[in-house]
PDB file of C-alpha atoms and ligand atoms in Angstrom:
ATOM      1  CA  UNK A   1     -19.206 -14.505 -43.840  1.00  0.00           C
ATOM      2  CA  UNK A   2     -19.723 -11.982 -40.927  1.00  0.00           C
ATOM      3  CA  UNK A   3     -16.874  -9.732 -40.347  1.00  0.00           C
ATOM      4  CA  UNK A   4     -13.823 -11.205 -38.571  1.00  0.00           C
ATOM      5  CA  UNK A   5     -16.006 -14.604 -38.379  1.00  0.00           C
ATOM      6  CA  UNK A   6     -12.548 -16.226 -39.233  1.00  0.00           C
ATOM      7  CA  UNK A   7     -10.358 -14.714 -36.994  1.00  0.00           C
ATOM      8  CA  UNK A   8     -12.961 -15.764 -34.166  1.00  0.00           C
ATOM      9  CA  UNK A   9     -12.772 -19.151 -35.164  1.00  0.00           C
ATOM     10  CA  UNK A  10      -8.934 -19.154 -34.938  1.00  0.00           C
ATOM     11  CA  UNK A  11      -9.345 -17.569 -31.437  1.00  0.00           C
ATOM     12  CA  UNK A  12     -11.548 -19.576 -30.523  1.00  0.00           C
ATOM     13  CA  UNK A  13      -9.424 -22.943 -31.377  1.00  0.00           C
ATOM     14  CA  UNK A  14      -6.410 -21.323 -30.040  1.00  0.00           C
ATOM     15  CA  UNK A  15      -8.443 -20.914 -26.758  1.00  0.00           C
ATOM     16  CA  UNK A  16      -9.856 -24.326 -26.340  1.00  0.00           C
ATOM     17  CA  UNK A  17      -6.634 -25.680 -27.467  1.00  0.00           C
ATOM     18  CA  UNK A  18      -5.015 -23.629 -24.284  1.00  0.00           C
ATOM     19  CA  UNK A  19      -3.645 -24.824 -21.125  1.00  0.00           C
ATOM     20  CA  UNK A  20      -2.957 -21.460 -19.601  1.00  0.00           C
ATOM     21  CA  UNK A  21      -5.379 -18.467 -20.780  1.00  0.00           C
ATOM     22  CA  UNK A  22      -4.503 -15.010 -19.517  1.00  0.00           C
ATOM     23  CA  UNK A  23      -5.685 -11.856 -19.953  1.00  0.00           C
ATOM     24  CA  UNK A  24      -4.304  -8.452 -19.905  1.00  0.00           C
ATOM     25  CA  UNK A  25      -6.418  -5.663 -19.525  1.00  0.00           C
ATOM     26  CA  UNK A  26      -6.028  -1.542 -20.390  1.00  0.00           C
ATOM     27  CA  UNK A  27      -8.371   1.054 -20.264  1.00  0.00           C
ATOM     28  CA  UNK A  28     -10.139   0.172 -23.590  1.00  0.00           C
ATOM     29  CA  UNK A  29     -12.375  -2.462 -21.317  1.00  0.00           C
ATOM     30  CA  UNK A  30     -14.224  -0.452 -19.545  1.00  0.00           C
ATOM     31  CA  UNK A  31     -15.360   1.978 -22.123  1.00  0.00           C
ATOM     32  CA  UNK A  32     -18.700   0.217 -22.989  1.00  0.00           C
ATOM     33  CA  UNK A  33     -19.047   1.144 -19.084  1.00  0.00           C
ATOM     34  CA  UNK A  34     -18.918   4.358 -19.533  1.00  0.00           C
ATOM     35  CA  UNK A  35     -15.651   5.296 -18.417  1.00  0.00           C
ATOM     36  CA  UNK A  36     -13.349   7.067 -20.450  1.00  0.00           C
ATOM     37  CA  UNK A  37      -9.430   5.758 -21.248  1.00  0.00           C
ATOM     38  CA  UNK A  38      -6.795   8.027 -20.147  1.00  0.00           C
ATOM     39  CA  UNK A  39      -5.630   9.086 -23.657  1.00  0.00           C
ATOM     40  CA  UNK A  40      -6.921  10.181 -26.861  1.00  0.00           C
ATOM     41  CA  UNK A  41      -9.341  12.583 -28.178  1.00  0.00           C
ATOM     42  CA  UNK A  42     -11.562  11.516 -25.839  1.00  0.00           C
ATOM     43  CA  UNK A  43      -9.403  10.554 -22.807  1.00  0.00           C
ATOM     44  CA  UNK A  44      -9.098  11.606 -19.349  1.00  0.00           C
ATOM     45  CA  UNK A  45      -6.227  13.506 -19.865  1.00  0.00           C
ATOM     46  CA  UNK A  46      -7.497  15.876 -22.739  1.00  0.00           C
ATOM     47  CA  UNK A  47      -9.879  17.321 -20.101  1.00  0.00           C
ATOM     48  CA  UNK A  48      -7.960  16.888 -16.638  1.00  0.00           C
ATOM     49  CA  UNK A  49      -4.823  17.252 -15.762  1.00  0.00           C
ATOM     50  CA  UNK A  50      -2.143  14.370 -14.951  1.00  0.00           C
ATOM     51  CA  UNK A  51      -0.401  16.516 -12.419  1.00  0.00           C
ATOM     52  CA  UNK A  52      -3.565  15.835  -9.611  1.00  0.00           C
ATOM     53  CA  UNK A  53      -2.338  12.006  -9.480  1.00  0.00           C
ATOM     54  CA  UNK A  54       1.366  12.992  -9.420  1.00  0.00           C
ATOM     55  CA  UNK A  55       2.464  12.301  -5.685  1.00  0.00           C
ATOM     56  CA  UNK A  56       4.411  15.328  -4.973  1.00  0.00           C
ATOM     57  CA  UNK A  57       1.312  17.035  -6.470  1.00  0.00           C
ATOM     58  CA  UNK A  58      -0.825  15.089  -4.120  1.00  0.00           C
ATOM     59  CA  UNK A  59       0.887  15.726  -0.826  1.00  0.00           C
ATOM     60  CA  UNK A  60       1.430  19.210  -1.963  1.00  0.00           C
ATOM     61  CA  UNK A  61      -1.839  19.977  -2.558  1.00  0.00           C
ATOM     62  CA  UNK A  62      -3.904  17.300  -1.308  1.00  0.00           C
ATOM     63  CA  UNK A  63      -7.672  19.694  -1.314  1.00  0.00           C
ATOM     64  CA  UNK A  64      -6.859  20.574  -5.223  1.00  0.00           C
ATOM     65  CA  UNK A  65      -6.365  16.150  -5.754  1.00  0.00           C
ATOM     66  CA  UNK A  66      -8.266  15.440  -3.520  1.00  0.00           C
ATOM     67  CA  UNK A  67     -11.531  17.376  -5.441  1.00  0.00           C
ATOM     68  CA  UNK A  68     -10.425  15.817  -8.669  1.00  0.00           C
ATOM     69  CA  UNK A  69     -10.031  12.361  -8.071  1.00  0.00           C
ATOM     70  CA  UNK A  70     -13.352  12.117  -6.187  1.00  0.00           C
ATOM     71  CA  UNK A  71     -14.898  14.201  -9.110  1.00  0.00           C
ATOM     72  CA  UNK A  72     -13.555  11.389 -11.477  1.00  0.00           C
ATOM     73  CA  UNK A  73     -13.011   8.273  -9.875  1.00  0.00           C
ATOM     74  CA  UNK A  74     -16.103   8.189  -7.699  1.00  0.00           C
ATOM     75  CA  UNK A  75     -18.839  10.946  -8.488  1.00  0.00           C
ATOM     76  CA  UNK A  76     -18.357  10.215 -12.384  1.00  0.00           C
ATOM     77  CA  UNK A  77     -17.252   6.494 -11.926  1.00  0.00           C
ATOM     78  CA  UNK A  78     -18.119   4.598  -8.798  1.00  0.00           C
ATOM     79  CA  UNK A  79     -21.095   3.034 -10.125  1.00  0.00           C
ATOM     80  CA  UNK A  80     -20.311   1.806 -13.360  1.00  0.00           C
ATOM     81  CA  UNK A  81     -21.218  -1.811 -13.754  1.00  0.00           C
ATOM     82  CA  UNK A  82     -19.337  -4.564 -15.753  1.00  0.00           C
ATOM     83  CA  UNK A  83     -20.142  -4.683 -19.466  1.00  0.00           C
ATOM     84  CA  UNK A  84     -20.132  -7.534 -21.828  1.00  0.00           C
ATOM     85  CA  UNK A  85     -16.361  -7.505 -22.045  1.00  0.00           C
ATOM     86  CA  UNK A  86     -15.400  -8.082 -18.488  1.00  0.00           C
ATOM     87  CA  UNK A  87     -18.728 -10.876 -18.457  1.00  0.00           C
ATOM     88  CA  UNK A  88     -17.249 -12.714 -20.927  1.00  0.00           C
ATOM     89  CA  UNK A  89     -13.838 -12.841 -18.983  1.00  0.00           C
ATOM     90  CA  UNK A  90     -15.586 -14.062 -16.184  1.00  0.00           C
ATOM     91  CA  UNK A  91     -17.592 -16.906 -18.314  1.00  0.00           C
ATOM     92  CA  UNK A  92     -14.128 -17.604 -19.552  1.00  0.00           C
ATOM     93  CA  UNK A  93     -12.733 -18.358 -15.848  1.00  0.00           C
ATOM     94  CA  UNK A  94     -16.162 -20.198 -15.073  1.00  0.00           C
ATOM     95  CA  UNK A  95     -15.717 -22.631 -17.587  1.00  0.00           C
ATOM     96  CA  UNK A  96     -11.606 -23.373 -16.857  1.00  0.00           C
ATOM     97  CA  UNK A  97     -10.215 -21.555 -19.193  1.00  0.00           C
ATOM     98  CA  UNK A  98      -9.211 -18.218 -18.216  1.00  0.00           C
ATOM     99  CA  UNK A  99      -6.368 -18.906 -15.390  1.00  0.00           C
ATOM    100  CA  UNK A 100      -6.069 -15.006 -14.497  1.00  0.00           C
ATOM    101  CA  UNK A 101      -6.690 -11.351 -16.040  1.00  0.00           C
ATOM    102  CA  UNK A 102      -3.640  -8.859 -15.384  1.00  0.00           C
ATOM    103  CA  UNK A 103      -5.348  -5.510 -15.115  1.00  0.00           C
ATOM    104  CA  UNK A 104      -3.967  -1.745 -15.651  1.00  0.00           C
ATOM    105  CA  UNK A 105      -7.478  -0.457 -14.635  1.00  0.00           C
ATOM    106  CA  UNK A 106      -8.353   0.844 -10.874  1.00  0.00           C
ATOM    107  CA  UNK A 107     -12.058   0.416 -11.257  1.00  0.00           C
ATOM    108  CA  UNK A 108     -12.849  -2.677  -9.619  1.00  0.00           C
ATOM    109  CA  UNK A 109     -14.571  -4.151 -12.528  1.00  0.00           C
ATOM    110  CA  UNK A 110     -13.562  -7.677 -13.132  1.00  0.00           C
ATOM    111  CA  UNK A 111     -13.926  -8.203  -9.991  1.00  0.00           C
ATOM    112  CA  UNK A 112     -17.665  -6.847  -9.823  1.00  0.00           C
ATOM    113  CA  UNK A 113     -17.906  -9.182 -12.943  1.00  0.00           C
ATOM    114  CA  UNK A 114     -17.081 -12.229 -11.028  1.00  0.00           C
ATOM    115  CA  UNK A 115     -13.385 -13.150 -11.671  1.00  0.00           C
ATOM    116  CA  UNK A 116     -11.498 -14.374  -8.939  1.00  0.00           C
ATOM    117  CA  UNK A 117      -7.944 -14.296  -9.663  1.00  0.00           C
ATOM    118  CA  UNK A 118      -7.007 -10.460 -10.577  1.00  0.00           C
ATOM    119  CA  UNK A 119      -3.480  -9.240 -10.489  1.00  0.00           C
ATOM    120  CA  UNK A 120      -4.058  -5.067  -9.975  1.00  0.00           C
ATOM    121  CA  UNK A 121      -1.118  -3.972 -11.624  1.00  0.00           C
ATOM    122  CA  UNK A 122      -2.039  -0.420 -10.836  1.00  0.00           C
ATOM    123  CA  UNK A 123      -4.155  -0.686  -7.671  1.00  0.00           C
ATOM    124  CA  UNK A 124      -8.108  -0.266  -7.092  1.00  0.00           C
ATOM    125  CA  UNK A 125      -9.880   2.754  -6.606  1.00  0.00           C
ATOM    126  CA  UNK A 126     -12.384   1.070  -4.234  1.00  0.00           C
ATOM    127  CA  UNK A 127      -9.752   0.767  -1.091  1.00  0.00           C
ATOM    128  CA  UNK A 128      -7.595   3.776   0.248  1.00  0.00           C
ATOM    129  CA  UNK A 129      -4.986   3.618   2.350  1.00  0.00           C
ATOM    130  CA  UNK A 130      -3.495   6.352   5.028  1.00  0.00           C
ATOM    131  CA  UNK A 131      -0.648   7.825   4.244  1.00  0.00           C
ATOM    132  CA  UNK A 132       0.708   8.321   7.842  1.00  0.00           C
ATOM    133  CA  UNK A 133       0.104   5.086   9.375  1.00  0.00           C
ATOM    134  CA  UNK A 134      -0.471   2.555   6.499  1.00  0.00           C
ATOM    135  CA  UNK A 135      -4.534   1.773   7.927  1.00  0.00           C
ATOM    136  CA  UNK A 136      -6.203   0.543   4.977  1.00  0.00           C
ATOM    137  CA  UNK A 137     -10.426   1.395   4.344  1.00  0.00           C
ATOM    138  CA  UNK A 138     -12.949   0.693   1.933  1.00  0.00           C
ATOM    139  CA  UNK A 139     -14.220   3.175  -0.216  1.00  0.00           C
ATOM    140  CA  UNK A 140     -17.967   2.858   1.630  1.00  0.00           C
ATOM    141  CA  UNK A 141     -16.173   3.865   5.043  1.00  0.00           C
ATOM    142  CA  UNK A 142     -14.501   7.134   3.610  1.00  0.00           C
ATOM    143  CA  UNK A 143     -16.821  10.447   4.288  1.00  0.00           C
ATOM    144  CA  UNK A 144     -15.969  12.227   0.897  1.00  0.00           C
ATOM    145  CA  UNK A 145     -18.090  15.268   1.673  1.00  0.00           C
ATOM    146  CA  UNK A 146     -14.976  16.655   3.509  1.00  0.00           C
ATOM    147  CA  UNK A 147     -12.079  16.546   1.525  1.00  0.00           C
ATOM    148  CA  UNK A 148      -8.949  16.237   1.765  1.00  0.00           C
ATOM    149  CA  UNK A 149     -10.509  12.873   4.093  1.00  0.00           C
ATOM    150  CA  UNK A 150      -8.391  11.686   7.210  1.00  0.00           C
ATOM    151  CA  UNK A 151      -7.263   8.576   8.847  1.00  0.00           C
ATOM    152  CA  UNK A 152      -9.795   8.198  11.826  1.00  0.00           C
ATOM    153  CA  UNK A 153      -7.144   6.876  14.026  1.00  0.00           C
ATOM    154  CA  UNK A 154      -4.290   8.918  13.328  1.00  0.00           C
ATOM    155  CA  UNK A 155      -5.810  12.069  11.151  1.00  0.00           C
ATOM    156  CA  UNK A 156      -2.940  11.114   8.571  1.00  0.00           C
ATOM    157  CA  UNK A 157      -4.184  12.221   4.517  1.00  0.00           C
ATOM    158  CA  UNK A 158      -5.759   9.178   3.197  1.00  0.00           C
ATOM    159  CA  UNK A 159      -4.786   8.257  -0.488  1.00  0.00           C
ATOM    160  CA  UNK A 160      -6.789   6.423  -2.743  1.00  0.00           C
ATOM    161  CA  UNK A 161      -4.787   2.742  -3.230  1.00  0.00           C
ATOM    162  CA  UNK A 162      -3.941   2.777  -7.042  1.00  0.00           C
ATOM    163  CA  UNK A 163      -0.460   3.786  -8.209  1.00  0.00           C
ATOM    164  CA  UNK A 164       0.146   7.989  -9.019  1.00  0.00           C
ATOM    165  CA  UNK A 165       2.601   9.046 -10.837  1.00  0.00           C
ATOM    166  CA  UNK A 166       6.315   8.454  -9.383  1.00  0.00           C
ATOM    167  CA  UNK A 167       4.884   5.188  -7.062  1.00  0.00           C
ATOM    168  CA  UNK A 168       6.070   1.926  -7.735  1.00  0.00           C
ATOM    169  CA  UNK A 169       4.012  -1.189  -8.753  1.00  0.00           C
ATOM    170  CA  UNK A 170       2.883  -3.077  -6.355  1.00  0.00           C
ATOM    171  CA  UNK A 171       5.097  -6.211  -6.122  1.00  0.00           C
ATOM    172  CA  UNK A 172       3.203  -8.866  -5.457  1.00  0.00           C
ATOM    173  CA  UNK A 173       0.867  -7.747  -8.082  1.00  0.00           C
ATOM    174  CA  UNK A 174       4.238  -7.539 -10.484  1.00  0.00           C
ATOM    175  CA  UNK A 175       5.606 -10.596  -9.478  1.00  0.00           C
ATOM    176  CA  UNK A 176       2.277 -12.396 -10.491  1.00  0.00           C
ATOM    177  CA  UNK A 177       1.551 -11.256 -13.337  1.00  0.00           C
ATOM    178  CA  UNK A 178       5.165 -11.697 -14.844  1.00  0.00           C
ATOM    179  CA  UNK A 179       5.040 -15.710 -13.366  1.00  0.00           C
ATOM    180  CA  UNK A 180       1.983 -15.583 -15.479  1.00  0.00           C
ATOM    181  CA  UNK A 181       2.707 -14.057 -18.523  1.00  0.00           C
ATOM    182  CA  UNK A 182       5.442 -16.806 -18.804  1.00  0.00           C
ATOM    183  CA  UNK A 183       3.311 -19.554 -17.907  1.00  0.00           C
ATOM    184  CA  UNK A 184       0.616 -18.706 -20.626  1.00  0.00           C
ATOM    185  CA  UNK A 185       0.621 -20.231 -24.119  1.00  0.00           C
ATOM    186  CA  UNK A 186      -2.572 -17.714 -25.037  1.00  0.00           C
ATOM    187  CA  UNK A 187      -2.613 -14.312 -24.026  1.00  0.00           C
ATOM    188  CA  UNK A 188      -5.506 -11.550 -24.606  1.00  0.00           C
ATOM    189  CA  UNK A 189      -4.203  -7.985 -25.044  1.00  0.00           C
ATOM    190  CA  UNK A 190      -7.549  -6.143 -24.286  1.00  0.00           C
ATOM    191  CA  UNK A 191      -7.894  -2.280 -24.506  1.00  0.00           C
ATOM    192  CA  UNK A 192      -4.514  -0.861 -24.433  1.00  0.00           C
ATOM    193  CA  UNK A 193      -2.173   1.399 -26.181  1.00  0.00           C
ATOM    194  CA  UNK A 194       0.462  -0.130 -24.507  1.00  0.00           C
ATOM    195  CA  UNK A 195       2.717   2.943 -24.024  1.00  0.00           C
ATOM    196  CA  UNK A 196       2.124   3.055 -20.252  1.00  0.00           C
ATOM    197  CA  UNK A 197       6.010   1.102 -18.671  1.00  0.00           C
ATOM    198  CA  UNK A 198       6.147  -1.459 -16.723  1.00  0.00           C
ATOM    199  CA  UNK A 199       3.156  -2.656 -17.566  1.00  0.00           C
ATOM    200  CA  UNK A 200       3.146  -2.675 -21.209  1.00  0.00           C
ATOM    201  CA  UNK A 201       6.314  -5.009 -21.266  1.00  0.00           C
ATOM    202  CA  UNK A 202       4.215  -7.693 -19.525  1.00  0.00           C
ATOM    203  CA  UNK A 203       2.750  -8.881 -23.103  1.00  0.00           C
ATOM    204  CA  UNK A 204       6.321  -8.917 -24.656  1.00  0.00           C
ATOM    205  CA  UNK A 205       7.445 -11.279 -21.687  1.00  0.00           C
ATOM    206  CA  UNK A 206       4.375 -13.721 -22.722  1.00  0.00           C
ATOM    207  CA  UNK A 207       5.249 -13.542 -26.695  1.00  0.00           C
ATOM    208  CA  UNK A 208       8.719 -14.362 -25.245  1.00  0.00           C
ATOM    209  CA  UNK A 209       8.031 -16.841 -23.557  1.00  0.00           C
ATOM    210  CA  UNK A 210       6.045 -18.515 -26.390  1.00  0.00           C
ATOM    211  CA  UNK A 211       2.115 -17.154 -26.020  1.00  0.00           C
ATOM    212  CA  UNK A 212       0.225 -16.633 -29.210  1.00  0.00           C
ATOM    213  CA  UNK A 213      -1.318 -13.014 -28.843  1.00  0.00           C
ATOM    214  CA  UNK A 214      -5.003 -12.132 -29.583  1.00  0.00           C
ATOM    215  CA  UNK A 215      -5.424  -8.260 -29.238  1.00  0.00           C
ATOM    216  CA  UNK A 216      -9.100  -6.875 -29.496  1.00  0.00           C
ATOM    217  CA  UNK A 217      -8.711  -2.978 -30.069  1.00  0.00           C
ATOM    218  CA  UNK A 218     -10.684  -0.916 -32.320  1.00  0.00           C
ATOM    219  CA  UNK A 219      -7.259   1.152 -33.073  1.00  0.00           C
ATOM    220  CA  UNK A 220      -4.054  -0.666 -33.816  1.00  0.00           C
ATOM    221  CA  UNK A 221      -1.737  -0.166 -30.681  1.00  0.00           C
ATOM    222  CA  UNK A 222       2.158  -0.384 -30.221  1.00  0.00           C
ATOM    223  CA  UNK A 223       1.441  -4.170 -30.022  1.00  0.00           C
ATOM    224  CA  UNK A 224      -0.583  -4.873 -33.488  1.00  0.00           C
ATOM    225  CA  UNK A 225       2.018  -4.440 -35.643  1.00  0.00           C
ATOM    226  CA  UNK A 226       4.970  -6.410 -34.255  1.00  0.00           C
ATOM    227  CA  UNK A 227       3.987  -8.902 -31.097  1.00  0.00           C
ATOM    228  CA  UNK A 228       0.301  -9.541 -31.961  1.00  0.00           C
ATOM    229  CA  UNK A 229      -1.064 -13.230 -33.360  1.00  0.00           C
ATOM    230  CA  UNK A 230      -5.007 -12.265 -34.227  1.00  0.00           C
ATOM    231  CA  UNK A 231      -5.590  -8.743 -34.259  1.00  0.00           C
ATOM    232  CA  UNK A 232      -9.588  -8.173 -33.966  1.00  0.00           C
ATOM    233  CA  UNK A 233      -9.824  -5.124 -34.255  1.00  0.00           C
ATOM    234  CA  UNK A 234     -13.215  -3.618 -32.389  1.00  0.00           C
ATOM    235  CA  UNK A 235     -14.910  -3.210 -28.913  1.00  0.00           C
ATOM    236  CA  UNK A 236     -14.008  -5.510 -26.457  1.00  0.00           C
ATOM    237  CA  UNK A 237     -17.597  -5.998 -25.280  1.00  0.00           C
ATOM    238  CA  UNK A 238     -18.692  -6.936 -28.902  1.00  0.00           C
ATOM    239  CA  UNK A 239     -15.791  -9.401 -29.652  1.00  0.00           C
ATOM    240  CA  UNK A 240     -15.574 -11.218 -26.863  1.00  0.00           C
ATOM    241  CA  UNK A 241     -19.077 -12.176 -26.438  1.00  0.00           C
ATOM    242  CA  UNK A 242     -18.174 -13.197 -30.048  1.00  0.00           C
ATOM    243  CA  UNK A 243     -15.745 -15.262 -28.866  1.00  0.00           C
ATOM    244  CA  UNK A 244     -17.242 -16.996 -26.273  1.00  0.00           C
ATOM    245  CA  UNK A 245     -20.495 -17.877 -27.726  1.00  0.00           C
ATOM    246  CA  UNK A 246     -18.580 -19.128 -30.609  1.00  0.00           C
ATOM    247  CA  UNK A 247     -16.524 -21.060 -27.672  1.00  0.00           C
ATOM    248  CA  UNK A 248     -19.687 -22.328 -26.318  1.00  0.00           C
ATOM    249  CA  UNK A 249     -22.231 -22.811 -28.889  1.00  0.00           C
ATOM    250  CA  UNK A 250     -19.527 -25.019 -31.162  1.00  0.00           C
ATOM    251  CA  UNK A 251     -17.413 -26.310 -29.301  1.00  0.00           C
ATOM    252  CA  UNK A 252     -17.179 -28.643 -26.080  1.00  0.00           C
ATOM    253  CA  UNK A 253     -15.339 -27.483 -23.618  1.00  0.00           C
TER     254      UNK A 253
HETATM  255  N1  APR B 301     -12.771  -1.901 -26.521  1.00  0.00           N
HETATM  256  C1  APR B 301     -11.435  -2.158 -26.516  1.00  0.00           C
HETATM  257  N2  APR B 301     -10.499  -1.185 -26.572  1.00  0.00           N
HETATM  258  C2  APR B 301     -10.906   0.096 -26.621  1.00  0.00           C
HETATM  259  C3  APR B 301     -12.287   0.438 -26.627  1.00  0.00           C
HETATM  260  C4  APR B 301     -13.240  -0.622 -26.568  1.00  0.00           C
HETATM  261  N3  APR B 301     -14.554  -0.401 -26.563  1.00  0.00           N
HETATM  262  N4  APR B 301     -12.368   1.789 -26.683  1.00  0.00           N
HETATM  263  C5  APR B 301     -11.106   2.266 -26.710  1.00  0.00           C
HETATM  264  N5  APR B 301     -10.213   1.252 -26.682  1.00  0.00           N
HETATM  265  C6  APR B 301      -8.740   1.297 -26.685  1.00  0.00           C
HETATM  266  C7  APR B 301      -8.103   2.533 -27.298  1.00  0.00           C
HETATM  267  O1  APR B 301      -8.009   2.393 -28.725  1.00  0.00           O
HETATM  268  C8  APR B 301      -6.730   2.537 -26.629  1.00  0.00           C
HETATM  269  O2  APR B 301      -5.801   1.754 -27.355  1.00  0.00           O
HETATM  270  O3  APR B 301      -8.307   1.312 -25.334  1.00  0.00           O
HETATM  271  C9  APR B 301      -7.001   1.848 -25.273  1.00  0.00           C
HETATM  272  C10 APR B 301      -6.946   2.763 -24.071  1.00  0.00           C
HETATM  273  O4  APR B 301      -5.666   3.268 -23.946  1.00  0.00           O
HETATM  274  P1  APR B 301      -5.163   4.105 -22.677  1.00  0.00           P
HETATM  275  O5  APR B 301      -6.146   5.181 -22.351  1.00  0.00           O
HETATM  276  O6  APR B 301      -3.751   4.534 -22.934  1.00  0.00           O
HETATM  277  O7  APR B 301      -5.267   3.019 -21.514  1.00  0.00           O
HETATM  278  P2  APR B 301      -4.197   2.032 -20.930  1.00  0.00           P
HETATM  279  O8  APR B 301      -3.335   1.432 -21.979  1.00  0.00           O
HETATM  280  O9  APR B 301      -4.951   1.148 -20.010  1.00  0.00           O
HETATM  281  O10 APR B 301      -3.327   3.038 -20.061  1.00  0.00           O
HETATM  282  C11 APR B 301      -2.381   2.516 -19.204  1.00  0.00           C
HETATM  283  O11 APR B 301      -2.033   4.702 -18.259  1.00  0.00           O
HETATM  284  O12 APR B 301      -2.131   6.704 -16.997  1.00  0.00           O
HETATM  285  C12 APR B 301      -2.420   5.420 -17.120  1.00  0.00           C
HETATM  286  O13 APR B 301      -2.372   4.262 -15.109  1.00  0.00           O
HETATM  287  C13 APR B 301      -3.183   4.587 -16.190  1.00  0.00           C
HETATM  288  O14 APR B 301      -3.583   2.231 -16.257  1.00  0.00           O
HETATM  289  C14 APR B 301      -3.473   3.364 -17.050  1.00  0.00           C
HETATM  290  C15 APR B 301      -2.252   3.336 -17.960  1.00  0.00           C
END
């Protein structure tokens, strides 16, 4: 039997058996992408430091951000392409299943993958947003060969539109995803460690609400030992194409 070819099974069942699928989504996801999560050996934050997204920081010193976050988020980043993990999502939405994905990442991903109903916990890196008069842009309309870059009708600092540290969540992105972590019976933890507040109470207000939990991590997070259902423990990419072939080849849906 190949490995965890039994816990795919039960995932499978659990999601065909589903009325309301959602998915919550860390860091982890986009890895097979190419970009890197925020902690661990590996993570953003053992080569970069935090203090460049802190807001204070930011409006201190908006040059020194500024160069950082465009060095990260959009020389490194901006073209990084869905992988297998957020395709699978999307297949999961195409065929009814998947009501929504609740998403901690910035990068603009599951949309790019073809999802349509996305609750940006954190914001998206692709839109920025002046902080002077509140005009909002798209990345491609940005010059970011002058930096800090300004508002073109007010010369205000533009900000990237994801959360720093001391913002709050947006709240119709908070509202939504709590109405639909306790409307779901079956909810995905995908990629996260889970220490990151508010967001990482979201999954508790599901199991509370009565949602089994699948998790797909290839580390055991502060979910996999106390909330989580099925643990499959590996890339997101690999297991959920798992999933959903096993969805469609066996299954009718
Ligand atoms: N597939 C699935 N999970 C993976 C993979 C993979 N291929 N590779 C790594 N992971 C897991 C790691 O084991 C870890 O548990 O992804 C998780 C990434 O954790 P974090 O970097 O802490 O990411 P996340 O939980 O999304 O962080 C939350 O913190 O500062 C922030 O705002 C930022 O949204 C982010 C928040």
């Amino acid at each position: 039997m190949a490995k965890f070819e039994k816990e795919i099974n039960s995932a499978a069942e659990l999601i065909l058996a589903s009325k309301y699928l959602v998915a919550f989504t860390g860091a982890g996801i986009s890895v097979e992408s190419g970009i890197p999560p925020f902690r661990g050996a590996e993570g953003l934050w053992s080569k970069y430091n935090p203090e460049v997204l802190d807001l204070h920081y930011f409006h201190r010193n908006p040059k020194d951000s500024w160069r950082v976050i465009k060095e990260i988020f959009y020389d490194f980043f901006g073209n990084a392409q869905p992988n297998s993990g957020h395709l699978s999502l999307s297949k999961l939405e195409e065929i009814g299943k998947l009501k929504c994905v609740i998403t901690q990442n910035i990068d603009n991903l599951h949309q790019l993958a073809g999802n349509t109903v996305i609750h940006e916990f954190h914001g998206n890196s692709q839109k920025m947003i002046c902080t002077n008069c509140s005009k909002h842009f798209t990345v491609t309309e940005v010059d970011l060969s002058v930096l800090p870059p300004l508002c073109d009708e007010c010369h205000g600092l533009l900000k990237p539109d994801f959360i720093f540290f001391g913002e709050s969540i947006p709240m119709d992105a908070y509202h939504a995803s709590v109405r639909a972590a306790e409307n779901a019976d079956v909810f995905f933890i995908i990629g996260s460690t889970g220490e990151v507040m508010p967001a990482s109470q979201i999954p508790v207000m599901a199991k509370q609400h009565g949602a089994k939990i699948i998790e797909i991590n290839p580390e055991p997070s502060k979910y996999t030992h106390g909330l989580t259902d099925i643990y499959l423990q590996g890339k997101a990419g690999d297991i959920l194409t798992q999933i959903v072939n096993n969805i469609i080849l066996n299954h009718q849906t």
